[in-house]
Short mmCIF file of C-alpha atoms in Angstrom, two decimals:
data_model
loop_
_atom_site.label_atom_id
_atom_site.label_comp_id
_atom_site.label_asym_id
_atom_site.label_seq_id
_atom_site.Cartn_x
_atom_site.Cartn_y
_atom_site.Cartn_z
CA MET A 1 22.39 -6.55 3.41
CA THR A 2 23.54 -7.68 -0.03
CA THR A 3 21.99 -10.65 -1.87
CA ARG A 4 25.39 -12.32 -1.62
CA GLN A 5 25.26 -12.08 2.17
CA LEU A 6 21.73 -13.45 2.07
CA THR A 7 22.88 -16.44 0.03
CA GLU A 8 25.75 -17.02 2.49
CA GLN A 9 23.27 -17.01 5.38
CA ILE A 10 21.14 -19.56 3.54
CA GLN A 11 24.13 -21.82 3.05
CA GLN A 12 25.28 -21.45 6.65
CA LYS A 13 21.90 -22.09 8.21
CA LYS A 14 20.81 -24.59 5.57
CA SER A 15 17.52 -22.79 5.46
CA PHE A 16 15.74 -20.36 3.16
CA LEU A 17 12.82 -19.94 5.52
CA CYS A 18 11.14 -16.59 6.09
CA ILE A 19 8.79 -16.35 9.06
CA GLY A 20 5.81 -14.03 8.70
CA LEU A 21 5.15 -12.03 11.88
CA ASP A 22 1.44 -11.39 11.30
CA VAL A 23 0.41 -10.85 14.87
CA ASP A 24 -3.26 -10.98 15.75
CA LEU A 25 -4.13 -10.25 19.40
CA THR A 26 -7.08 -12.66 19.20
CA LYS A 27 -4.75 -15.53 18.31
CA ILE A 28 -1.76 -15.10 20.61
CA PRO A 29 -1.51 -16.85 24.01
CA SER A 30 -3.74 -15.11 26.51
CA HIS A 31 -1.04 -14.87 29.19
CA LEU A 32 0.75 -12.32 26.98
CA LEU A 33 -2.20 -9.95 26.93
CA ALA A 34 -1.37 -8.74 30.43
CA THR A 35 2.07 -7.50 29.33
CA GLU A 36 2.67 -3.89 28.34
CA ASP A 37 3.26 -4.70 24.67
CA PRO A 38 1.78 -8.12 23.86
CA ILE A 39 2.64 -7.90 20.14
CA PHE A 40 6.29 -7.22 20.83
CA GLU A 41 6.50 -9.84 23.59
CA PHE A 42 5.02 -12.40 21.22
CA ASN A 43 7.41 -11.48 18.41
CA LYS A 44 10.41 -11.46 20.73
CA ALA A 45 9.66 -14.96 21.98
CA ILE A 46 9.06 -16.28 18.44
CA ILE A 47 12.27 -14.65 17.17
CA ASP A 48 14.42 -15.94 20.04
CA ALA A 49 13.05 -19.45 19.50
CA THR A 50 13.47 -19.58 15.70
CA HIS A 51 16.26 -17.20 14.59
CA ASP A 52 18.75 -20.02 13.89
CA LEU A 53 16.25 -21.89 11.69
CA CYS A 54 15.29 -19.05 9.34
CA VAL A 55 17.08 -16.34 7.40
CA SER A 56 14.30 -13.78 7.32
CA TYR A 57 11.39 -12.26 9.26
CA LYS A 58 8.51 -10.54 7.52
CA PRO A 59 6.05 -8.48 9.54
CA ASN A 60 2.99 -7.57 7.47
CA THR A 61 2.31 -3.91 8.23
CA ALA A 62 -1.48 -4.34 8.08
CA PHE A 63 -1.41 -6.26 11.35
CA TYR A 64 0.43 -3.41 13.07
CA GLU A 65 -1.51 -0.52 11.50
CA ALA A 66 -4.69 -2.20 12.70
CA TYR A 67 -3.63 -1.31 16.26
CA GLY A 68 -2.86 2.34 15.46
CA ILE A 69 0.01 4.12 17.17
CA LYS A 70 0.52 1.22 19.61
CA GLY A 71 0.84 -1.12 16.65
CA TRP A 72 3.49 1.06 15.02
CA GLN A 73 5.40 1.13 18.28
CA SER A 74 5.33 -2.67 18.37
CA LEU A 75 6.60 -2.77 14.80
CA GLU A 76 9.42 -0.33 15.61
CA LYS A 77 10.45 -2.35 18.65
CA THR A 78 10.33 -5.61 16.68
CA ILE A 79 12.56 -4.45 13.82
CA GLN A 80 14.94 -2.80 16.26
CA TYR A 81 15.15 -6.00 18.29
CA ILE A 82 15.99 -8.06 15.20
CA ASN A 83 18.54 -5.54 13.91
CA ASP A 84 20.25 -5.29 17.30
CA LYS A 85 20.29 -8.92 18.33
CA TYR A 86 20.27 -10.80 15.02
CA PRO A 87 21.82 -8.49 12.41
CA GLU A 88 22.40 -11.46 10.08
CA ILE A 89 18.63 -11.70 9.51
CA PHE A 90 17.16 -10.32 6.26
CA THR A 91 14.14 -8.22 7.23
CA ILE A 92 11.10 -7.62 5.04
CA ALA A 93 8.42 -4.98 5.60
CA ASP A 94 5.43 -6.55 3.89
CA ALA A 95 3.71 -3.28 3.11
CA LYS A 96 2.74 -3.59 -0.58
CA ARG A 97 3.20 0.14 -1.06
CA GLY A 98 3.33 2.12 -4.28
CA ASP A 99 2.60 5.72 -5.23
CA ILE A 100 3.72 8.44 -7.58
CA GLY A 101 7.44 9.38 -7.67
CA ASN A 102 8.28 11.58 -4.70
CA THR A 103 5.55 9.97 -2.65
CA SER A 104 7.11 6.54 -3.12
CA THR A 105 10.38 8.06 -1.92
CA ARG A 106 8.55 8.88 1.33
CA TYR A 107 7.53 5.27 1.80
CA ALA A 108 11.03 4.09 0.92
CA LYS A 109 12.57 6.39 3.54
CA ALA A 110 10.04 5.27 6.14
CA PHE A 111 10.89 1.59 5.70
CA PHE A 112 14.55 1.65 4.62
CA GLU A 113 15.87 4.52 6.74
CA ASP A 114 13.62 5.22 9.73
CA LEU A 115 12.69 1.61 10.44
CA ASN A 116 15.85 0.19 8.83
CA PHE A 117 14.29 -2.80 7.08
CA ASP A 118 16.42 -4.56 4.45
CA SER A 119 13.49 -4.74 2.05
CA VAL A 120 9.90 -3.76 1.40
CA THR A 121 7.17 -5.25 -0.77
CA VAL A 122 5.60 -3.02 -3.44
CA ALA A 123 2.71 -3.23 -5.91
CA PRO A 124 3.47 -2.80 -9.63
CA TYR A 125 0.22 -1.29 -10.97
CA MET A 126 1.50 2.31 -11.17
CA GLY A 127 4.61 1.28 -13.11
CA LYS A 128 8.19 2.41 -13.34
CA ASP A 129 8.13 5.78 -11.61
CA SER A 130 6.28 4.30 -8.63
CA VAL A 131 8.94 1.60 -8.06
CA GLU A 132 12.24 3.22 -9.10
CA PRO A 133 12.28 5.52 -6.03
CA PHE A 134 12.55 2.38 -3.88
CA LEU A 135 15.31 0.93 -6.08
CA ALA A 136 17.52 3.97 -5.54
CA PHE A 137 18.49 2.84 -2.02
CA GLU A 138 21.79 0.97 -1.96
CA ASN A 139 21.87 -2.49 -0.40
CA LYS A 140 18.11 -2.29 0.13
CA HIS A 141 15.73 -4.53 -1.77
CA THR A 142 12.35 -3.98 -3.34
CA ILE A 143 10.16 -7.04 -3.57
CA MET A 144 7.54 -6.45 -6.25
CA LEU A 145 4.31 -8.40 -6.51
CA ALA A 146 4.39 -10.52 -9.67
CA LEU A 147 2.09 -13.53 -9.29
CA THR A 148 0.36 -13.65 -5.93
CA SER A 149 -0.97 -16.72 -4.14
CA ASN A 150 -4.60 -15.63 -3.76
CA GLU A 151 -7.60 -16.34 -5.98
CA GLY A 152 -7.71 -12.74 -7.17
CA ALA A 153 -4.34 -13.31 -8.88
CA PHE A 154 -6.37 -14.60 -11.81
CA ASP A 155 -8.37 -11.39 -12.18
CA PHE A 156 -5.68 -9.19 -13.72
CA GLN A 157 -2.23 -10.77 -13.28
CA THR A 158 -2.93 -13.58 -15.73
CA LEU A 159 -4.76 -11.53 -18.37
CA GLU A 160 -3.10 -12.14 -21.71
CA ALA A 161 -1.63 -9.02 -23.28
CA ASN A 162 0.70 -8.98 -26.29
CA GLY A 163 0.86 -12.74 -26.27
CA GLN A 164 1.74 -13.27 -22.62
CA GLU A 165 0.27 -12.89 -19.17
CA VAL A 166 0.44 -9.47 -17.53
CA TYR A 167 2.62 -10.75 -14.66
CA LYS A 168 5.27 -11.85 -17.18
CA THR A 169 5.27 -8.39 -18.73
CA VAL A 170 5.61 -6.98 -15.21
CA LEU A 171 8.71 -9.15 -14.68
CA GLU A 172 10.22 -8.37 -18.08
CA THR A 173 9.55 -4.64 -17.99
CA SER A 174 10.96 -4.23 -14.50
CA LYS A 175 14.32 -5.64 -15.60
CA ASN A 176 14.86 -2.43 -17.59
CA TRP A 177 14.28 -0.11 -14.66
CA LYS A 178 17.13 1.79 -13.08
CA ASN A 179 18.85 -0.21 -10.31
CA SER A 180 16.79 -3.27 -11.19
CA GLN A 181 19.48 -5.36 -9.51
CA ASN A 182 17.72 -4.36 -6.27
CA LEU A 183 14.49 -6.09 -7.30
CA MET A 184 13.10 -9.32 -5.94
CA TYR A 185 9.62 -10.68 -6.70
CA VAL A 186 6.64 -12.17 -4.89
CA VAL A 187 5.54 -15.41 -6.54
CA GLY A 188 2.89 -17.55 -4.88
CA ALA A 189 3.63 -21.21 -4.20
CA THR A 190 0.15 -22.34 -5.13
CA LYS A 191 1.19 -22.34 -8.78
CA ALA A 192 4.50 -24.27 -8.73
CA GLU A 193 4.38 -25.08 -12.44
CA TYR A 194 4.58 -21.34 -13.20
CA PHE A 195 8.06 -21.14 -11.69
CA SER A 196 9.89 -22.62 -14.69
CA GLU A 197 8.42 -19.93 -16.95
CA ILE A 198 9.26 -17.25 -14.41
CA ARG A 199 12.85 -18.46 -14.13
CA LYS A 200 13.27 -17.97 -17.88
CA ILE A 201 12.53 -14.25 -17.36
CA VAL A 202 14.30 -13.63 -14.03
CA PRO A 203 16.85 -16.44 -13.66
CA GLU A 204 18.93 -14.69 -11.01
CA SER A 205 16.44 -12.82 -8.85
CA PHE A 206 15.35 -13.83 -5.39
CA LEU A 207 11.70 -14.84 -5.22
CA LEU A 208 9.68 -14.45 -2.03
CA VAL A 209 7.22 -17.29 -1.97
CA PRO A 210 4.09 -17.22 0.20
CA GLY A 211 1.49 -19.95 0.10
CA VAL A 212 3.49 -23.01 1.17
CA GLY A 213 1.57 -24.98 3.79
CA ALA A 214 -1.56 -23.15 4.93
CA GLN A 215 -2.39 -22.06 1.38
CA GLY A 216 -1.65 -25.46 -0.12
CA GLY A 217 1.64 -25.03 -2.01
CA SER A 218 4.30 -27.76 -2.00
CA LEU A 219 7.85 -26.87 -0.95
CA ALA A 220 9.42 -29.64 -3.04
CA GLU A 221 7.55 -28.57 -6.17
CA VAL A 222 8.45 -24.90 -5.75
CA CYS A 223 12.12 -25.79 -5.29
CA LYS A 224 12.10 -28.15 -8.27
CA TYR A 225 10.99 -25.40 -10.63
CA GLY A 226 12.07 -22.23 -8.83
CA MET A 227 15.51 -22.77 -7.31
CA ASN A 228 18.59 -21.31 -9.00
CA PRO A 229 22.32 -21.88 -8.35
CA ASN A 230 22.25 -19.27 -5.54
CA VAL A 231 19.05 -20.83 -4.16
CA GLY A 232 17.14 -17.64 -5.06
CA LEU A 233 14.13 -18.50 -2.92
CA LEU A 234 12.72 -17.26 0.36
CA ILE A 235 9.84 -19.45 1.45
CA ASN A 236 7.45 -17.71 3.78
CA SER A 237 5.37 -19.37 6.46
CA SER A 238 3.32 -17.34 8.92
CA ARG A 239 0.34 -18.92 10.66
CA GLY A 240 1.67 -22.49 10.43
CA ILE A 241 4.62 -21.50 12.60
CA ILE A 242 3.62 -18.61 14.85
CA TYR A 243 0.23 -20.04 15.82
CA ALA A 244 1.34 -23.67 16.24
CA SER A 245 0.14 -23.39 19.86
CA ASN A 246 -1.66 -20.71 21.83
CA GLY A 247 -0.49 -22.03 25.18
CA THR A 248 2.55 -21.04 27.21
CA ASP A 249 4.57 -23.41 24.99
CA PHE A 250 3.87 -21.31 21.86
CA ALA A 251 7.50 -20.40 21.18
CA GLN A 252 8.69 -24.00 21.57
CA LYS A 253 5.92 -25.24 19.25
CA ALA A 254 6.77 -22.52 16.74
CA ARG A 255 10.37 -23.75 16.83
CA GLU A 256 9.20 -27.31 16.17
CA GLU A 257 7.22 -26.22 13.10
CA ALA A 258 10.09 -24.07 11.82
CA LEU A 259 12.47 -26.99 12.36
CA LYS A 260 10.31 -29.27 10.21
CA LEU A 261 10.59 -26.82 7.32
CA GLN A 262 14.30 -26.22 7.92
CA VAL A 263 14.99 -29.98 7.85
CA GLU A 264 13.05 -30.31 4.61
CA MET A 265 15.03 -27.38 3.18
CA GLU A 266 18.36 -28.87 4.28
CA GLU A 267 17.51 -32.09 2.46
CA ILE A 268 16.69 -30.14 -0.70
CA LEU A 269 19.91 -28.10 -0.43
CA ASN A 270 21.99 -31.26 0.01
CA VAL A 271 20.75 -32.90 -3.20
CA MET B 1 -21.15 9.37 4.47
CA THR B 2 -23.30 8.22 1.53
CA THR B 3 -22.60 9.23 -2.08
CA ARG B 4 -25.94 11.02 -2.03
CA GLN B 5 -24.79 13.18 0.87
CA LEU B 6 -21.57 13.84 -1.00
CA THR B 7 -23.50 15.01 -4.07
CA GLU B 8 -25.64 17.25 -1.83
CA GLN B 9 -22.51 18.81 -0.39
CA ILE B 10 -21.19 19.43 -3.88
CA GLN B 11 -24.42 21.19 -4.84
CA GLN B 12 -24.49 23.27 -1.67
CA LYS B 13 -20.90 24.38 -1.83
CA LYS B 14 -20.82 24.56 -5.63
CA SER B 15 -17.51 22.77 -5.46
CA PHE B 16 -16.20 19.30 -6.12
CA LEU B 17 -12.73 20.15 -4.92
CA CYS B 18 -10.63 17.75 -2.86
CA ILE B 19 -7.56 19.17 -1.16
CA GLY B 20 -4.59 16.85 -0.78
CA LEU B 21 -2.89 17.22 2.61
CA ASP B 22 0.56 16.00 1.59
CA VAL B 23 2.56 17.70 4.27
CA ASP B 24 6.32 17.99 3.85
CA LEU B 25 8.19 19.62 6.74
CA THR B 26 10.73 21.08 4.31
CA LYS B 27 7.99 22.99 2.49
CA ILE B 28 5.79 24.37 5.25
CA PRO B 29 6.28 27.86 6.72
CA SER B 30 9.29 27.86 9.03
CA HIS B 31 7.43 29.60 11.87
CA LEU B 32 5.35 26.42 12.32
CA LEU B 33 8.40 24.25 12.97
CA ALA B 34 8.66 25.59 16.52
CA THR B 35 5.20 24.26 17.43
CA GLU B 36 4.72 20.91 19.11
CA ASP B 37 3.08 19.31 16.08
CA PRO B 38 3.94 21.32 12.95
CA ILE B 39 2.14 18.93 10.59
CA PHE B 40 -1.12 19.17 12.49
CA GLU B 41 -0.82 22.95 12.95
CA PHE B 42 -0.28 23.33 9.23
CA ASN B 43 -3.25 21.09 8.36
CA LYS B 44 -5.50 22.80 10.88
CA ALA B 45 -4.78 26.23 9.41
CA ILE B 46 -5.30 25.00 5.83
CA ILE B 47 -8.55 23.26 6.79
CA ASP B 48 -9.95 26.24 8.68
CA ALA B 49 -9.13 28.50 5.72
CA THR B 50 -10.58 26.29 2.96
CA HIS B 51 -13.32 24.02 4.37
CA ASP B 52 -16.16 26.00 2.77
CA LEU B 53 -14.54 25.84 -0.67
CA CYS B 54 -13.98 22.10 -0.89
CA VAL B 55 -15.94 18.93 -0.16
CA SER B 56 -13.06 16.63 0.65
CA TYR B 57 -9.60 16.38 2.22
CA LYS B 58 -7.14 13.69 1.24
CA PRO B 59 -4.04 13.10 3.36
CA ASN B 60 -1.58 10.82 1.58
CA THR B 61 -0.37 8.37 4.23
CA ALA B 62 3.19 8.25 2.84
CA PHE B 63 3.81 11.78 4.06
CA TYR B 64 2.78 10.80 7.59
CA GLU B 65 4.50 7.41 7.72
CA ALA B 66 7.70 9.15 6.69
CA TYR B 67 7.73 10.77 10.14
CA GLY B 68 7.15 7.53 12.04
CA ILE B 69 5.00 7.48 15.19
CA LYS B 70 4.90 11.28 15.30
CA GLY B 71 3.57 11.31 11.75
CA TRP B 72 0.80 8.85 12.64
CA GLN B 73 -0.14 11.02 15.59
CA SER B 74 -0.41 14.02 13.27
CA LEU B 75 -2.61 12.00 10.92
CA GLU B 76 -4.86 10.89 13.80
CA LYS B 77 -5.21 14.45 15.04
CA THR B 78 -5.94 15.74 11.53
CA ILE B 79 -8.73 13.27 10.75
CA GLN B 80 -10.20 13.75 14.22
CA TYR B 81 -10.17 17.52 13.77
CA ILE B 82 -11.99 17.28 10.45
CA ASN B 83 -14.55 14.77 11.75
CA ASP B 84 -15.26 16.85 14.86
CA LYS B 85 -15.36 20.31 13.37
CA TYR B 86 -16.42 19.72 9.76
CA PRO B 87 -18.38 16.44 9.70
CA GLU B 88 -19.84 17.34 6.28
CA ILE B 89 -16.40 16.81 4.70
CA PHE B 90 -15.72 13.58 2.77
CA THR B 91 -12.39 12.25 3.99
CA ILE B 92 -10.01 10.13 1.94
CA ALA B 93 -7.04 8.16 3.27
CA ASP B 94 -4.79 8.03 0.23
CA ALA B 95 -3.03 4.84 1.24
CA LYS B 96 -3.14 2.69 -1.93
CA ARG B 97 -3.34 -0.46 0.16
CA GLY B 98 -4.16 -4.00 -0.92
CA ASP B 99 -3.36 -7.44 0.43
CA ILE B 100 -4.78 -10.93 0.71
CA GLY B 101 -8.28 -11.35 2.21
CA ASN B 102 -8.06 -11.11 6.00
CA THR B 103 -5.05 -8.85 5.78
CA SER B 104 -7.02 -6.34 3.71
CA THR B 105 -9.67 -6.44 6.42
CA ARG B 106 -6.97 -5.25 8.83
CA TYR B 107 -6.22 -2.26 6.64
CA ALA B 108 -9.91 -1.54 6.20
CA LYS B 109 -10.46 -1.53 9.97
CA ALA B 110 -7.45 0.71 10.49
CA PHE B 111 -8.73 3.37 8.12
CA PHE B 112 -12.53 3.01 8.35
CA GLU B 113 -12.94 2.23 12.04
CA ASP B 114 -9.94 3.35 14.06
CA LEU B 115 -9.19 6.50 12.08
CA ASN B 116 -12.79 6.89 10.86
CA PHE B 117 -12.06 7.96 7.30
CA ASP B 118 -14.97 7.91 4.83
CA SER B 119 -12.84 6.26 2.19
CA VAL B 120 -9.48 4.75 1.36
CA THR B 121 -7.59 4.29 -1.90
CA VAL B 122 -6.60 0.74 -2.90
CA ALA B 123 -4.51 -0.92 -5.62
CA PRO B 124 -6.19 -3.50 -7.88
CA TYR B 125 -3.30 -5.80 -8.80
CA MET B 126 -4.23 -8.60 -6.36
CA GLY B 127 -7.83 -8.71 -7.59
CA LYS B 128 -11.22 -9.39 -6.08
CA ASP B 129 -10.36 -10.94 -2.73
CA SER B 130 -7.93 -8.11 -1.97
CA VAL B 131 -10.58 -5.40 -2.51
CA GLU B 132 -13.86 -6.98 -1.37
CA PRO B 133 -12.85 -6.86 2.33
CA PHE B 134 -12.84 -3.05 2.02
CA LEU B 135 -16.23 -3.04 0.24
CA ALA B 136 -17.90 -4.84 3.14
CA PHE B 137 -17.99 -1.67 5.27
CA GLU B 138 -21.31 0.14 5.04
CA ASN B 139 -21.29 3.81 4.04
CA LYS B 140 -17.55 3.62 3.54
CA HIS B 141 -15.99 3.96 0.11
CA THR B 142 -13.13 2.21 -1.61
CA ILE B 143 -11.38 4.23 -4.27
CA MET B 144 -9.54 1.86 -6.58
CA LEU B 145 -6.69 2.87 -8.86
CA ALA B 146 -7.84 2.57 -12.46
CA LEU B 147 -5.82 4.92 -14.69
CA THR B 148 -3.27 6.94 -12.75
CA SER B 149 -1.79 10.31 -13.71
CA ASN B 150 1.89 9.35 -13.73
CA GLU B 151 4.10 8.23 -16.61
CA GLY B 152 4.21 4.68 -15.29
CA ALA B 153 0.48 4.39 -15.98
CA PHE B 154 1.49 3.37 -19.49
CA ASP B 155 3.63 0.45 -18.29
CA PHE B 156 0.85 -1.96 -17.35
CA GLN B 157 -2.50 -0.12 -17.06
CA THR B 158 -2.75 0.46 -20.80
CA LEU B 159 -1.53 -2.96 -21.95
CA GLU B 160 -4.07 -4.38 -24.34
CA ALA B 161 -5.59 -7.65 -23.14
CA ASN B 162 -8.63 -9.33 -24.70
CA GLY B 163 -9.14 -6.37 -27.00
CA GLN B 164 -9.05 -3.61 -24.41
CA GLU B 165 -6.66 -1.90 -22.04
CA VAL B 166 -6.07 -3.52 -18.65
CA TYR B 167 -7.51 -0.54 -16.78
CA LYS B 168 -10.84 -0.98 -18.58
CA THR B 169 -10.91 -4.63 -17.56
CA VAL B 170 -10.16 -3.51 -14.01
CA LEU B 171 -13.19 -1.19 -14.14
CA GLU B 172 -15.48 -3.76 -15.75
CA THR B 173 -14.46 -6.67 -13.54
CA SER B 174 -14.82 -4.68 -10.35
CA LYS B 175 -18.48 -3.96 -11.12
CA ASN B 176 -19.22 -7.63 -10.43
CA TRP B 177 -17.64 -7.67 -6.99
CA LYS B 178 -19.76 -7.89 -3.87
CA ASN B 179 -20.86 -4.44 -2.63
CA SER B 180 -19.42 -2.80 -5.74
CA GLN B 181 -21.75 0.13 -5.08
CA ASN B 182 -19.10 1.18 -2.55
CA LEU B 183 -16.44 1.58 -5.25
CA MET B 184 -15.05 4.80 -6.64
CA TYR B 185 -12.06 5.04 -8.98
CA VAL B 186 -8.86 7.04 -9.38
CA VAL B 187 -8.57 8.43 -12.91
CA GLY B 188 -5.79 10.87 -13.73
CA ALA B 189 -6.68 14.22 -15.31
CA THR B 190 -3.70 14.17 -17.62
CA LYS B 191 -5.68 12.02 -20.04
CA ALA B 192 -9.00 13.86 -20.33
CA GLU B 193 -9.99 12.13 -23.57
CA TYR B 194 -10.00 8.79 -21.74
CA PHE B 195 -12.93 9.91 -19.58
CA SER B 196 -15.61 9.36 -22.21
CA GLU B 197 -14.56 5.73 -22.60
CA ILE B 198 -14.42 5.31 -18.84
CA ARG B 199 -17.90 6.78 -18.41
CA LYS B 200 -19.26 4.09 -20.75
CA ILE B 201 -18.06 1.47 -18.27
CA VAL B 202 -18.81 3.22 -14.96
CA PRO B 203 -21.42 5.90 -15.74
CA GLU B 204 -22.53 6.39 -12.14
CA SER B 205 -19.39 6.03 -10.06
CA PHE B 206 -17.51 8.85 -8.45
CA LEU B 207 -14.07 9.41 -9.93
CA LEU B 208 -11.23 10.88 -7.88
CA VAL B 209 -9.13 12.91 -10.29
CA PRO B 210 -5.53 13.88 -9.49
CA GLY B 211 -3.33 15.71 -11.96
CA VAL B 212 -5.27 18.95 -12.53
CA GLY B 213 -2.91 21.94 -12.38
CA ALA B 214 0.57 20.90 -11.24
CA GLN B 215 0.53 17.77 -13.38
CA GLY B 216 -0.93 19.55 -16.41
CA GLY B 217 -4.54 18.34 -16.65
CA SER B 218 -7.36 20.73 -17.61
CA LEU B 219 -10.38 21.05 -15.34
CA ALA B 220 -12.72 22.04 -18.17
CA GLU B 221 -11.66 19.06 -20.30
CA VAL B 222 -12.05 16.58 -17.46
CA CYS B 223 -15.54 17.90 -16.68
CA LYS B 224 -16.55 17.86 -20.34
CA TYR B 225 -15.86 14.14 -20.66
CA GLY B 226 -16.10 12.94 -17.09
CA MET B 227 -19.03 14.64 -15.38
CA ASN B 228 -22.29 12.74 -14.88
CA PRO B 229 -25.75 13.96 -13.75
CA ASN B 230 -24.67 13.68 -10.09
CA VAL B 231 -21.38 15.43 -10.91
CA GLY B 232 -19.49 12.21 -10.08
CA LEU B 233 -16.11 13.91 -9.87
CA LEU B 234 -13.76 14.85 -7.06
CA ILE B 235 -10.92 16.96 -8.42
CA ASN B 236 -7.83 16.82 -6.26
CA SER B 237 -5.28 19.56 -5.88
CA SER B 238 -2.46 19.33 -3.35
CA ARG B 239 0.73 21.35 -3.86
CA GLY B 240 -0.96 24.10 -5.90
CA ILE B 241 -3.11 24.96 -2.89
CA ILE B 242 -1.26 24.04 0.28
CA TYR B 243 2.12 25.41 -0.82
CA ALA B 244 0.80 28.60 -2.45
CA SER B 245 2.94 30.51 0.04
CA ASN B 246 5.46 29.50 2.69
CA GLY B 247 5.12 32.72 4.63
CA THR B 248 2.85 33.51 7.55
CA ASP B 249 0.09 34.16 4.99
CA PHE B 250 0.12 30.52 3.81
CA ALA B 251 -3.45 29.75 4.87
CA GLN B 252 -4.84 32.89 3.22
CA LYS B 253 -2.92 32.15 0.01
CA ALA B 254 -4.16 28.55 0.09
CA ARG B 255 -7.70 29.92 0.36
CA GLU B 256 -7.12 32.14 -2.67
CA GLU B 257 -5.93 29.20 -4.76
CA ALA B 258 -8.82 27.01 -3.58
CA LEU B 259 -11.23 29.84 -4.38
CA LYS B 260 -9.96 30.07 -7.96
CA LEU B 261 -10.76 26.40 -8.48
CA GLN B 262 -14.10 26.68 -6.67
CA VAL B 263 -15.16 29.61 -8.87
CA GLU B 264 -14.21 27.66 -11.98
CA MET B 265 -16.21 24.69 -10.67
CA GLU B 266 -19.22 26.86 -9.89
CA GLU B 267 -19.22 28.13 -13.47
CA ILE B 268 -19.10 24.59 -14.79
CA LEU B 269 -21.92 23.48 -12.46
CA ASN B 270 -24.09 26.41 -13.53
CA VAL B 271 -23.92 25.57 -17.24
#
């Protein structure tokens, strides 16, 4: 999917919501546990109930790896289901990968080709030759961690080097990498005031924004400072939507929570 | 496994060699491709031929993920084979993971509990709360990227912040994290002169050192600056050993290459 198609989807659906599919067997409705693949059944129900309210789904690979081979099978079935039934959805493998050169190419192939995700998240610590292998894939997107929404973001990301914080150097430097047009960035919502500075460095890039809701970030604030003429934002919500209920009504309740965010987004887009 | 047991193994075997099991189906002997699980058959032969010459094996997860479910099965079989047959071996899942809090716990469980690796590599960018979940596992080890052996290491790791390079702050800061005694660090061999500075910050920690051989680092130089009274080094070699031959003699040739390094290590240990 191209970023232009993503923007068109946002305008059509009046939503820039991304739903995080972080499935924990201890949190899903107990009636699903008797099915052959509870993780997939859960995802399928959530996806069918919310696909018109969001433009993106983001499974975090940790939740699938934690269940070994069975978990990977659930991940495969989930991405295949989305690609088959809702091809207009922008899919994100939240994997935070990164390794040396050829090894990164392996990860890129795993997520872009074998699983056919539209995008994957990566970590920047190993620099250019750990990220460029991902950028080489056409119409695929690499979402690099810049400023994350957790406490530990202040350990290294905000260290001041050469007169600016490390995460700003990460943003600036990455613009010079080959095929940098395929980059997007993770920027946590818990620090909305940082968005205006970030937009000076990457005015056109899409930003994937975790931390709205559960982690305390404000949607209105993020949009005020972070939105660009093509919207340029994907706001992620995971727990607040998918675990809205753990009864048999879980999919309906998830829809209600997603709808609240979509309505708020529509109002912002209409201003 | 405890670090003390690891040091004992090093002294017994007179080796601090780690062999990287980065299996690429296009590089392994063609006669193995007809077997049901070529990756596992390859690993098994390499392990049987070299286990007395090394103290550690390190599969890089990218090479397994690239083959989807089948790749994960090969990884499972490989780690199980090592744990069953050679329990004295220190196993490393080279996964370079890292995520927010609870999500990191998922990764830690996947590698430490389900797969039963002794250690896993992690990326530091997200800071304390992304790494501490790994450190909470007793007698398991978390090997954090500090200064890597690739070109991109100079993009962000060596930025100067507060009067020192970022990677030194990573080392220093991590010493204050809970259960930091379970930390080891990745330090590339291509920059041997950096080891003396690093040893001032982490005199006692084990360092996992890629980049000897294929990537140009010198074993003697690394040991000169990096060794501590408990040795404190694991020197990794992957391609130079496992792809020494792609004929039917591949395991024997791998043994010969491993032996060369072991002999060199024995000489260094005897000084």
